[in-house]
mmCIF file of C-alpha atoms and ligand atoms in Angstrom:
data_model
loop_
_atom_site.group_PDB
_atom_site.id
_atom_site.type_symbol
_atom_site.label_atom_id
_atom_site.label_comp_id
_atom_site.label_asym_id
_atom_site.label_seq_id
_atom_site.Cartn_x
_atom_site.Cartn_y
_atom_site.Cartn_z
ATOM 1 C CA MET A 1 94.581 65.824 93.649
ATOM 2 C CA PRO A 2 91.811 68.363 93.018
ATOM 3 C CA THR A 3 88.978 68.354 96.371
ATOM 4 C CA ARG A 4 86.492 66.588 96.507
ATOM 5 C CA LYS A 5 82.768 68.852 96.227
ATOM 6 C CA LEU A 6 80.669 68.968 98.931
ATOM 7 C CA LEU A 7 77.441 70.348 98.285
ATOM 8 C CA ILE A 8 75.237 72.366 101.186
ATOM 9 C CA ALA A 9 71.562 71.686 100.965
ATOM 10 C CA THR A 10 69.516 74.209 102.120
ATOM 11 C CA ARG A 11 67.976 77.924 100.992
ATOM 12 C CA ASN A 12 68.451 78.596 104.435
ATOM 13 C CA ARG A 13 70.295 82.264 104.560
ATOM 14 C CA GLY A 14 70.821 81.058 107.905
ATOM 15 C CA LYS A 15 71.538 77.803 107.664
ATOM 16 C CA ILE A 16 73.842 78.624 105.492
ATOM 17 C CA ASP A 17 76.173 81.687 107.694
ATOM 18 C CA GLU A 18 76.607 79.228 110.415
ATOM 19 C CA ILE A 19 76.818 75.329 108.220
ATOM 20 C CA LEU A 20 80.080 77.597 105.780
ATOM 21 C CA PHE A 21 81.209 79.225 109.121
ATOM 22 C CA ALA A 22 81.758 75.993 111.374
ATOM 23 C CA LEU A 23 83.181 74.468 107.953
ATOM 24 C CA ARG A 24 85.465 76.910 106.801
ATOM 25 C CA ASP A 25 88.088 74.707 107.631
ATOM 26 C CA SER A 26 86.513 71.693 105.961
ATOM 27 C CA LEU A 27 88.841 69.077 103.406
ATOM 28 C CA PHE A 28 86.388 69.685 100.835
ATOM 29 C CA GLU A 29 85.591 72.686 98.807
ATOM 30 C CA VAL A 30 82.393 73.898 99.778
ATOM 31 C CA VAL A 31 79.715 74.951 97.212
ATOM 32 C CA GLY A 32 75.180 75.609 97.696
ATOM 33 C CA LEU A 33 72.745 75.005 95.862
ATOM 34 C CA ASP A 34 73.020 77.789 93.260
ATOM 35 C CA GLU A 35 76.909 76.975 92.218
ATOM 36 C CA VAL A 36 75.901 73.461 91.011
ATOM 37 C CA GLY A 37 72.781 74.779 88.829
ATOM 38 C CA VAL A 38 70.393 73.490 91.089
ATOM 39 C CA PRO A 39 67.217 76.737 89.927
ATOM 40 C CA SER A 40 65.551 78.309 93.058
ATOM 41 C CA ASP A 41 62.692 77.265 91.978
ATOM 42 C CA PHE A 42 63.445 73.211 92.778
ATOM 43 C CA GLU A 43 61.348 72.160 95.977
ATOM 44 C CA VAL A 44 62.354 69.535 98.344
ATOM 45 C CA GLU A 45 58.713 68.719 100.728
ATOM 46 C CA GLU A 46 59.769 67.239 103.562
ATOM 47 C CA PRO A 47 57.018 65.094 104.585
ATOM 48 C CA ALA A 48 58.082 62.980 107.001
ATOM 49 C CA MET A 49 57.038 62.516 111.051
ATOM 50 C CA THR A 50 60.339 63.188 112.167
ATOM 51 C CA MET A 51 64.032 65.408 111.514
ATOM 52 C CA GLU A 52 65.838 62.685 110.276
ATOM 53 C CA GLY A 53 63.335 61.373 107.770
ATOM 54 C CA ASN A 54 62.735 65.208 106.435
ATOM 55 C CA ALA A 55 67.209 65.745 105.978
ATOM 56 C CA ILE A 56 67.524 62.451 104.550
ATOM 57 C CA ILE A 57 64.869 63.086 101.653
ATOM 58 C CA LYS A 58 66.220 66.587 101.578
ATOM 59 C CA ALA A 59 70.248 64.749 101.607
ATOM 60 C CA MET A 60 69.340 62.096 99.002
ATOM 61 C CA THR A 61 66.966 64.690 96.417
ATOM 62 C CA TYR A 62 69.076 67.295 95.616
ATOM 63 C CA GLY A 63 72.452 64.152 95.999
ATOM 64 C CA ARG A 64 70.141 62.807 92.913
ATOM 65 C CA LYS A 65 69.462 66.164 90.954
ATOM 66 C CA ALA A 66 72.931 67.897 91.551
ATOM 67 C CA GLY A 67 75.419 64.731 91.115
ATOM 68 C CA CYS A 68 77.261 65.951 94.174
ATOM 69 C CA LEU A 69 78.083 65.122 97.365
ATOM 70 C CA THR A 70 76.105 66.670 99.883
ATOM 71 C CA LEU A 71 74.246 67.331 103.457
ATOM 72 C CA ALA A 72 71.628 68.578 104.915
ATOM 73 C CA GLU A 73 70.215 69.958 107.708
ATOM 74 C CA ASP A 74 66.153 69.268 108.930
ATOM 75 C CA ALA A 75 65.805 71.786 112.385
ATOM 76 C CA GLY A 76 63.732 72.679 114.559
ATOM 77 C CA LEU A 77 62.787 74.162 118.761
ATOM 78 C CA GLU A 78 60.931 71.446 120.840
ATOM 79 C CA VAL A 79 58.946 73.401 123.343
ATOM 80 C CA ASP A 80 58.699 71.303 127.178
ATOM 81 C CA ALA A 81 55.276 73.393 127.829
ATOM 82 C CA LEU A 82 53.927 72.750 124.114
ATOM 83 C CA ASP A 83 55.162 69.241 123.905
ATOM 84 C CA GLY A 84 57.947 69.425 121.778
ATOM 85 C CA ARG A 85 55.849 71.394 119.140
ATOM 86 C CA PRO A 86 56.487 73.628 117.229
ATOM 87 C CA GLY A 87 59.531 70.464 116.329
ATOM 88 C CA VAL A 88 59.260 69.288 112.740
ATOM 89 C CA LEU A 89 57.020 72.593 111.710
ATOM 90 C CA SER A 90 59.372 74.424 112.762
ATOM 91 C CA ALA A 91 59.787 76.374 109.790
ATOM 92 C CA ARG A 92 55.923 76.442 109.257
ATOM 93 C CA TYR A 93 54.479 76.807 112.501
ATOM 94 C CA GLY A 94 52.087 79.599 111.787
ATOM 95 C CA PRO A 95 51.970 81.951 108.758
ATOM 96 C CA GLY A 96 53.951 84.658 108.534
ATOM 97 C CA THR A 97 57.794 85.234 109.478
ATOM 98 C CA ASP A 98 60.362 84.367 111.094
ATOM 99 C CA GLU A 99 58.997 86.884 114.056
ATOM 100 C CA ASP A 100 54.517 86.167 113.468
ATOM 101 C CA ARG A 101 56.131 82.418 114.401
ATOM 102 C CA TYR A 102 58.183 83.545 117.940
ATOM 103 C CA ARG A 103 55.660 85.859 118.738
ATOM 104 C CA GLN A 104 52.915 82.607 118.289
ATOM 105 C CA ILE A 105 55.060 81.104 120.850
ATOM 106 C CA LEU A 106 55.659 83.990 123.203
ATOM 107 C CA SER A 107 51.435 83.812 123.607
ATOM 108 C CA GLU A 108 51.284 79.988 123.750
ATOM 109 C CA MET A 109 53.817 80.244 126.710
ATOM 110 C CA GLU A 110 52.175 82.746 128.457
ATOM 111 C CA ALA A 111 50.658 80.716 130.826
ATOM 112 C CA VAL A 112 53.629 78.834 131.622
ATOM 113 C CA PRO A 113 56.257 79.109 135.105
ATOM 114 C CA ALA A 114 59.806 80.753 135.502
ATOM 115 C CA ASP A 115 60.715 77.006 135.968
ATOM 116 C CA LYS A 116 59.036 75.076 133.049
ATOM 117 C CA ARG A 117 60.137 77.726 130.162
ATOM 118 C CA GLY A 118 62.982 74.803 129.264
ATOM 119 C CA ALA A 119 63.508 73.902 124.960
ATOM 120 C CA GLN A 120 65.636 72.960 122.670
ATOM 121 C CA PHE A 121 66.685 72.944 119.194
ATOM 122 C CA ARG A 122 68.005 69.292 117.577
ATOM 123 C CA ALA A 123 69.982 69.740 114.538
ATOM 124 C CA VAL A 124 70.436 66.113 112.652
ATOM 125 C CA ILE A 125 72.263 65.820 109.365
ATOM 126 C CA ALA A 126 71.870 63.902 106.917
ATOM 127 C CA ILE A 127 75.117 62.852 104.113
ATOM 128 C CA TYR A 128 74.988 61.163 100.508
ATOM 129 C CA ASP A 129 76.909 60.567 98.081
ATOM 130 C CA PRO A 130 74.879 59.374 95.130
ATOM 131 C CA ARG A 131 77.734 57.497 93.298
ATOM 132 C CA THR A 132 78.090 54.702 95.757
ATOM 133 C CA GLU A 133 74.942 55.141 97.608
ATOM 134 C CA LYS A 134 76.956 56.040 101.179
ATOM 135 C CA LEU A 135 74.026 57.584 103.958
ATOM 136 C CA ARG A 136 75.147 58.798 107.188
ATOM 137 C CA THR A 137 73.249 61.421 109.393
ATOM 138 C CA CYS A 138 74.701 62.616 112.933
ATOM 139 C CA GLU A 139 72.191 65.169 115.523
ATOM 140 C CA GLY A 140 72.940 67.858 117.888
ATOM 141 C CA ILE A 141 71.123 69.377 120.673
ATOM 142 C CA TYR A 142 70.578 72.012 122.986
ATOM 143 C CA ARG A 143 68.439 72.559 125.430
ATOM 144 C CA GLY A 144 67.638 76.726 127.070
ATOM 145 C CA VAL A 145 65.338 78.260 128.251
ATOM 146 C CA ILE A 146 62.125 80.060 126.566
ATOM 147 C CA VAL A 147 62.364 83.943 128.049
ATOM 148 C CA LEU A 148 59.927 86.031 128.395
ATOM 149 C CA GLU A 149 60.442 89.021 125.753
ATOM 150 C CA PRO A 150 62.189 88.697 122.420
ATOM 151 C CA ILE A 151 65.943 90.168 122.850
ATOM 152 C CA GLY A 152 68.988 90.286 120.075
ATOM 153 C CA GLU A 153 68.949 91.114 116.887
ATOM 154 C CA ASN A 154 70.721 88.887 115.668
ATOM 155 C CA GLY A 155 70.712 85.073 114.252
ATOM 156 C CA PHE A 156 67.863 83.483 112.428
ATOM 157 C CA GLY A 157 64.570 81.868 113.186
ATOM 158 C CA TYR A 158 63.992 81.354 117.537
ATOM 159 C CA ASP A 159 66.936 83.042 118.117
ATOM 160 C CA PRO A 160 65.751 85.803 120.205
ATOM 161 C CA ILE A 161 63.617 83.491 122.323
ATOM 162 C CA PHE A 162 66.114 81.687 122.966
ATOM 163 C CA TYR A 163 68.442 81.993 126.264
ATOM 164 C CA ASN A 164 70.941 80.440 127.078
ATOM 165 C CA VAL A 165 72.045 80.275 131.312
ATOM 166 C CA GLU A 166 75.783 79.235 131.238
ATOM 167 C CA ARG A 167 76.433 81.969 128.796
ATOM 168 C CA ASN A 168 73.987 84.569 130.580
ATOM 169 C CA LYS A 169 72.851 85.546 126.676
ATOM 170 C CA THR A 170 69.634 84.462 123.983
ATOM 171 C CA ASN A 171 70.834 83.033 120.677
ATOM 172 C CA ALA A 172 70.314 86.312 119.403
ATOM 173 C CA GLN A 173 73.057 88.255 121.372
ATOM 174 C CA MET A 174 75.822 85.917 120.688
ATOM 175 C CA THR A 175 78.290 85.850 117.440
ATOM 176 C CA LYS A 176 77.810 83.452 114.824
ATOM 177 C CA GLU A 177 81.253 82.349 116.571
ATOM 178 C CA GLU A 178 80.095 81.712 119.563
ATOM 179 C CA LYS A 179 76.615 80.229 118.707
ATOM 180 C CA ASN A 180 78.267 77.790 116.729
ATOM 181 C CA SER A 181 80.048 77.248 119.735
ATOM 182 C CA VAL A 182 76.965 75.424 121.579
ATOM 183 C CA SER A 183 74.366 75.373 119.841
ATOM 184 C CA HIS A 184 72.308 71.800 118.117
ATOM 185 C CA ARG A 185 74.514 73.077 114.771
ATOM 186 C CA GLY A 186 77.190 73.415 115.686
ATOM 187 C CA MET A 187 77.450 69.976 117.998
ATOM 188 C CA ALA A 188 76.132 68.560 114.674
ATOM 189 C CA LEU A 189 78.036 69.470 112.216
ATOM 190 C CA ARG A 190 81.522 69.277 114.858
ATOM 191 C CA LYS A 191 80.241 66.032 114.395
ATOM 192 C CA ALA A 192 79.258 65.359 110.753
ATOM 193 C CA LYS A 193 83.047 66.956 109.834
ATOM 194 C CA ILE A 194 84.166 63.742 111.700
ATOM 195 C CA ILE A 195 82.531 61.855 109.471
ATOM 196 C CA LEU A 196 83.174 63.388 105.952
ATOM 197 C CA ALA A 197 87.049 62.927 107.115
ATOM 198 C CA GLU A 198 87.253 59.543 107.954
ATOM 199 C CA GLU A 199 83.913 58.020 105.378
ATOM 200 C CA PHE A 200 83.506 60.598 102.313
ATOM 201 C CA TYR A 201 87.079 61.770 101.972
ATOM 202 C CA GLU A 202 89.009 60.225 98.428
HETATM 203 P P1 ITT B 301 66.381 73.708 104.402
HETATM 204 O O1 ITT B 301 64.546 73.051 105.106
HETATM 205 O O2 ITT B 301 66.625 74.750 103.347
HETATM 206 O O3 ITT B 301 67.007 73.693 104.064
HETATM 207 P P2 ITT B 301 63.866 75.433 106.453
HETATM 208 O O4 ITT B 301 64.334 76.810 107.078
HETATM 209 O O5 ITT B 301 63.034 75.324 106.437
HETATM 210 O O6 ITT B 301 65.367 75.485 105.277
HETATM 211 P P3 ITT B 301 64.568 73.068 108.279
HETATM 212 O O7 ITT B 301 62.860 72.419 107.966
HETATM 213 O O8 ITT B 301 64.989 72.521 108.644
HETATM 214 O O9 ITT B 301 64.604 74.576 107.366
HETATM 215 O O10 ITT B 301 63.684 74.300 109.908
HETATM 216 C C1 ITT B 301 64.441 74.737 110.461
HETATM 217 C C2 ITT B 301 63.621 75.729 110.595
HETATM 218 O O11 ITT B 301 63.608 76.072 112.586
HETATM 219 C C3 ITT B 301 64.248 77.417 110.809
HETATM 220 O O12 ITT B 301 62.670 78.033 109.209
HETATM 221 C C4 ITT B 301 63.892 78.150 111.704
HETATM 222 O O13 ITT B 301 62.943 78.874 111.908
HETATM 223 C C5 ITT B 301 63.658 77.152 113.789
HETATM 224 N N1 ITT B 301 65.472 76.687 113.407
HETATM 225 C C6 ITT B 301 66.391 75.453 113.411
HETATM 226 N N2 ITT B 301 67.727 76.483 113.284
HETATM 227 C C7 ITT B 301 66.916 77.841 114.417
HETATM 228 C C8 ITT B 301 68.642 77.828 115.245
HETATM 229 O O14 ITT B 301 69.754 78.310 114.852
HETATM 230 N N3 ITT B 301 67.902 79.571 115.031
HETATM 231 C C9 ITT B 301 66.723 79.248 115.560
HETATM 232 N N4 ITT B 301 65.458 78.871 115.194
HETATM 233 C C10 ITT B 301 65.867 77.935 114.519
#
């Protein structure tokens, strides 16, 4: 029997690389938006107030458009001293580049002492099958500390300012493999793999 296709519904290059790595031994044939013919100008709004809400909207909208089993993810950084900001607005927290946005966080936190610089990444994954309308979600959370100055070149987004105390390095100093073993996305994807195998494999 041919392997079932699983669409990874994101255009964020950093996420795609990490998801492909985590699903490299998947039971499914993992495909991207271009491969199922979703045009690059097809945009999905993210109006929800929660990551779960936006992950569900992305999975259902892309899944219906492509007619294919779909995994979408919404993720973000929640900083304790900023009352959980940027949170669901992480990709849109100020204009410019990823670097502009992490520098904005650093400047907002200039006066925050070392023992109050805790933060977490959260990732919510939604899996949607347009044929049966079955929908499942799962989540991963990853705690760390916001550094004073960015360190490292790997990863994407806020990785250069997110420090892992146990590993004594920022996310941006980790290989893809190491980040996958500790991160919010890695945790959510390990749960998603079980859900996919138990509930969506046929
Ligand atoms: P899609 O909606 O196409 O998946 P996006 O970039 O808009 O892509 P999100 O709405 O989920 O994705 O925004 C997540 C943002 O949070 C992302 O742009 C990064 O700035 C940040 N982020 C999420 N996960 C991250 C990670 O593992 N490392 C660093 N930053 C991360």
